[in-house]
Coordinates of C-alpha atoms in Angstrom, one line a residue:
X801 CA -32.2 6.6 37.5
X802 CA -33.4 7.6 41.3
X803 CA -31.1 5.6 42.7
X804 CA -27.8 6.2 40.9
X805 CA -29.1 9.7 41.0
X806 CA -28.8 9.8 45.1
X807 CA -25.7 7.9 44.6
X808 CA -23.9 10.7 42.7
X809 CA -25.4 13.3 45.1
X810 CA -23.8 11.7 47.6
X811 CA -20.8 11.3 45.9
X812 CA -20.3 13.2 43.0
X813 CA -16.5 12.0 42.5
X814 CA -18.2 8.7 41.8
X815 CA -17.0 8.5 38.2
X816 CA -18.3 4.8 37.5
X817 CA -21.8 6.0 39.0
X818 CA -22.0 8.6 36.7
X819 CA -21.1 6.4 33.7
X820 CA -23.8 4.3 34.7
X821 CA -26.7 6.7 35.1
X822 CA -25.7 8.5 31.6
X823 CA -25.8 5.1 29.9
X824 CA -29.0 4.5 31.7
X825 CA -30.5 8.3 30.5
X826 CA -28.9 7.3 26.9
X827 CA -31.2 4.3 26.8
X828 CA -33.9 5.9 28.3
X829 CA -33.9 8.2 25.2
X830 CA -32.7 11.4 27.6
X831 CA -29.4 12.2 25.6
X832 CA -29.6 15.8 27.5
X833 CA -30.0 14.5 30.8
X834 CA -26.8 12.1 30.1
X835 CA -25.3 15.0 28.9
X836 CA -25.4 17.0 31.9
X837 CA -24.1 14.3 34.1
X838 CA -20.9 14.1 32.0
X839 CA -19.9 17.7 30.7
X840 CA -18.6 18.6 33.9
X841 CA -16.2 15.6 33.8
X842 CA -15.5 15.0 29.8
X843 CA -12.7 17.5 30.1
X844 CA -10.4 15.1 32.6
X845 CA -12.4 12.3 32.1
X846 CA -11.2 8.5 30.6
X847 CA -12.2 7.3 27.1
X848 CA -15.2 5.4 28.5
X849 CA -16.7 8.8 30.0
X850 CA -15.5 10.6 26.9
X851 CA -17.4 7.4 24.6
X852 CA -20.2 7.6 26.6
X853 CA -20.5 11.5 26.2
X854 CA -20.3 11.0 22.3
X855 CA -22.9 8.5 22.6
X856 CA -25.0 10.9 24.2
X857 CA -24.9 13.9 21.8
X858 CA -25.5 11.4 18.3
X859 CA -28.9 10.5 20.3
X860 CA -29.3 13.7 20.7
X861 CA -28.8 14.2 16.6
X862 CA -25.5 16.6 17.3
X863 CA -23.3 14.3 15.1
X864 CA -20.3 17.0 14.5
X865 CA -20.1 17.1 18.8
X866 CA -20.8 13.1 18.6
X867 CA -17.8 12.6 16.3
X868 CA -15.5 14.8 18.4
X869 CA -15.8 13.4 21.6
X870 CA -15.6 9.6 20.1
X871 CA -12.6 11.2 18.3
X872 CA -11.2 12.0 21.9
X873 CA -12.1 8.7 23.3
X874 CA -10.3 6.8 20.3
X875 CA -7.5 9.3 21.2
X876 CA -7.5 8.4 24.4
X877 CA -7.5 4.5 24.3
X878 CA -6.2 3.9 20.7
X879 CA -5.6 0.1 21.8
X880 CA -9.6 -0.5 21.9
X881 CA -11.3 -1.5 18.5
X882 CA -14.5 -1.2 19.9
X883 CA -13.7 2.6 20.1
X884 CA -12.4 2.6 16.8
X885 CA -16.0 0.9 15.8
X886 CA -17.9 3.4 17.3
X887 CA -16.7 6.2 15.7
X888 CA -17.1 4.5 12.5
X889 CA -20.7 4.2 13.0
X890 CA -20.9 7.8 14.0
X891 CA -19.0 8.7 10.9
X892 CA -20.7 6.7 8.6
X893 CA -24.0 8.4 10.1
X894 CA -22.3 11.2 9.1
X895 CA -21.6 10.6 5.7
X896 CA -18.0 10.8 6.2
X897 CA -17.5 6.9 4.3
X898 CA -13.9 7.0 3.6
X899 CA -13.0 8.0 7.6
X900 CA -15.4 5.4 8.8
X901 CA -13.5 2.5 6.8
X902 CA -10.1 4.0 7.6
X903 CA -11.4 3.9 11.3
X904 CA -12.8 0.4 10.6
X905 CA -9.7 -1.1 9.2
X906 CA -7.6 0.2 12.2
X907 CA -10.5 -1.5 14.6
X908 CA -9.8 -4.7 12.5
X909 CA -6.4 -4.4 12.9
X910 CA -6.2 -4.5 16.5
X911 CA -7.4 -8.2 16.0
X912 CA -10.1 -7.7 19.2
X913 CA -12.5 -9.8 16.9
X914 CA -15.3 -7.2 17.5
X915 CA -17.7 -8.8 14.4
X916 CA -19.4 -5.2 14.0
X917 CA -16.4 -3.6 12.9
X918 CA -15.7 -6.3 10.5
X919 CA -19.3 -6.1 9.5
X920 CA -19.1 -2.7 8.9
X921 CA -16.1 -2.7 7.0
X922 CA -17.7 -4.8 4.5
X923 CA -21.1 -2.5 4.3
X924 CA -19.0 0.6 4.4
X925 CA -17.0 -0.7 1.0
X926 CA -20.4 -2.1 -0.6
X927 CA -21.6 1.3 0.0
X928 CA -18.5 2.7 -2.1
X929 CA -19.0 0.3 -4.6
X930 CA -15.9 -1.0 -3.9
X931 CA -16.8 -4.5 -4.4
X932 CA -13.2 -5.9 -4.3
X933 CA -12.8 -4.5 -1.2
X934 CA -15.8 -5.6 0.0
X935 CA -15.0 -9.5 -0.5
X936 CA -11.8 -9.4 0.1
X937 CA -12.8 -8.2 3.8
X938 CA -15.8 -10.9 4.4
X939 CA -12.9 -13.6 3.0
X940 CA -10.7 -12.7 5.7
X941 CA -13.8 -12.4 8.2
X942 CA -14.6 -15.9 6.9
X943 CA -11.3 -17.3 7.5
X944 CA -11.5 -16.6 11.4
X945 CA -15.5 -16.9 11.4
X946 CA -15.7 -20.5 9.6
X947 CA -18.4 -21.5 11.8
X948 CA -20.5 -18.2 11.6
X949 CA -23.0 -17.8 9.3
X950 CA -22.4 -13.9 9.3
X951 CA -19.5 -13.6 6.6
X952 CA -20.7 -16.3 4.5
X953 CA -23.7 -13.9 4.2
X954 CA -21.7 -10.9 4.1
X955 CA -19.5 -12.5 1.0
X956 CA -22.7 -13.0 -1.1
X957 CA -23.9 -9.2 -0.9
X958 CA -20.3 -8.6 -2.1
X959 CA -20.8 -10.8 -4.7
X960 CA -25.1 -10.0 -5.4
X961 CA -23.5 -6.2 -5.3
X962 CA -21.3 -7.3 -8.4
X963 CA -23.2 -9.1 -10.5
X964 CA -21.9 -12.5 -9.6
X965 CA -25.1 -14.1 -8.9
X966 CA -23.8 -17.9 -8.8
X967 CA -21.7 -16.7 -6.7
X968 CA -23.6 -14.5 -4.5
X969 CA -26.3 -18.0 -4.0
X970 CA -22.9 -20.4 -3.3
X971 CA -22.3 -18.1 -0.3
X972 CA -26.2 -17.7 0.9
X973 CA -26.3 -21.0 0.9
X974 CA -23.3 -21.7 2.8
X975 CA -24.5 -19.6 5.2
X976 CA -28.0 -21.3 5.6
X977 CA -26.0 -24.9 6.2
X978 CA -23.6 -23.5 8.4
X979 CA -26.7 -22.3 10.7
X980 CA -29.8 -23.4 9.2
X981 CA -31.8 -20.8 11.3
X982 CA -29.9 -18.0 9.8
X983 CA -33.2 -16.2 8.6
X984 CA -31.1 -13.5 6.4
X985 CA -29.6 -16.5 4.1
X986 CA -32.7 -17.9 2.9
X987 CA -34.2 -14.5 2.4
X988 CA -31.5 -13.6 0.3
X989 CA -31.5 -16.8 -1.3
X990 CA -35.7 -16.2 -2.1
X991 CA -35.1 -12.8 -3.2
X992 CA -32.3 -14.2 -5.3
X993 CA -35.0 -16.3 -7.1
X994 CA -37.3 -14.0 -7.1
X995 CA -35.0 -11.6 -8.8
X996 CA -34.6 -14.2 -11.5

């Protein structure tokens, strides 16, 4: 923080060194402080610096001022589904489900192969009880994943969620042999005897 700091009093056009100390304030819990540094260039500034100022005001709780600058990044650079992602999260944080998964299925889209979006999209419909939904996005997730253990794991939540509970163990324990140190498999697959 001191150093970039000096560097951005020396030169304060230094857009890349402001990025950089605001992402450095955001994960030094100091939303405010990142704040400060990029309000007086969100106006002009590129989707990154725009991002990065969204970040800062959901750390700071404001999630109505989060949403709209990530809505101005996304705006900005359409093309980047890790954009798209993030305003998803900040929507679902915001209890605004049916944006985030219209936001998620256009991150998706963009075939960038950013897993949390997928991951998310999957959740966001589970959340909606929109179990259909839900496996038919961790099928397609498993088709270009086949060696993760993520969708696998993702598909038997879909499934648990519904009811089907053979099917709901067939994918937890696809998942555990496709990585056997997948903790979240086997601890679905325990809770799944536990539960009967």
């Amino acid at each position: 923080d001191q150093l970039l700091s000096r560097v951005l009093q020396a030169t304060p056009e230094n857009l890349q060194a402001r990025q950089v100390l605001a992402a450095a304030r955001i994960k030094m819990r100091e939303p405010a402080r990142a704040i400060e540094i990029l309000a007086p260039v969100a106006e002009g500034g590129d989707a990154q610096t725009l991002a990065l100022l969204g970040s800062a005001y959901m750390s700071a709780g404001d999630l109505e001022r989060g949403q709209e600058w990530l809505s101005r990044a996304v705006e900005r650079a359409p093309d980047l589904a890790a954009l798209r992602t993030q305003l998803a999260v900040t929507l679902l944080a915001g209890g605004q489900t049916e944006k985030a998964i219209n936001a998620l299925h256009s991150a998706v889209g963009l075939a960038q192969d950013i897993l949390q979006a997928d991951v998310l999209l999957v959740l966001a419909h589970l959340k909606n009880q929109e179990f259909e939904q839900a496996l038919a996005a961790s099928a397609r997730l498993e088709q270009r994943r086949p060696q993760s253990p993520v969708p696998y794991n993702l598909t038997g939540l879909a499934y648990l969620a519904r009811g089907d509970l053979p099917g709901a163990r067939e994918r937890f324990t696809r998942a555990a042999r496709v990585d056997p140190s997948f903790f979240t498999a086997a601890l679905n697959l325990a809770q799944l005897d536990v539960a009967q």
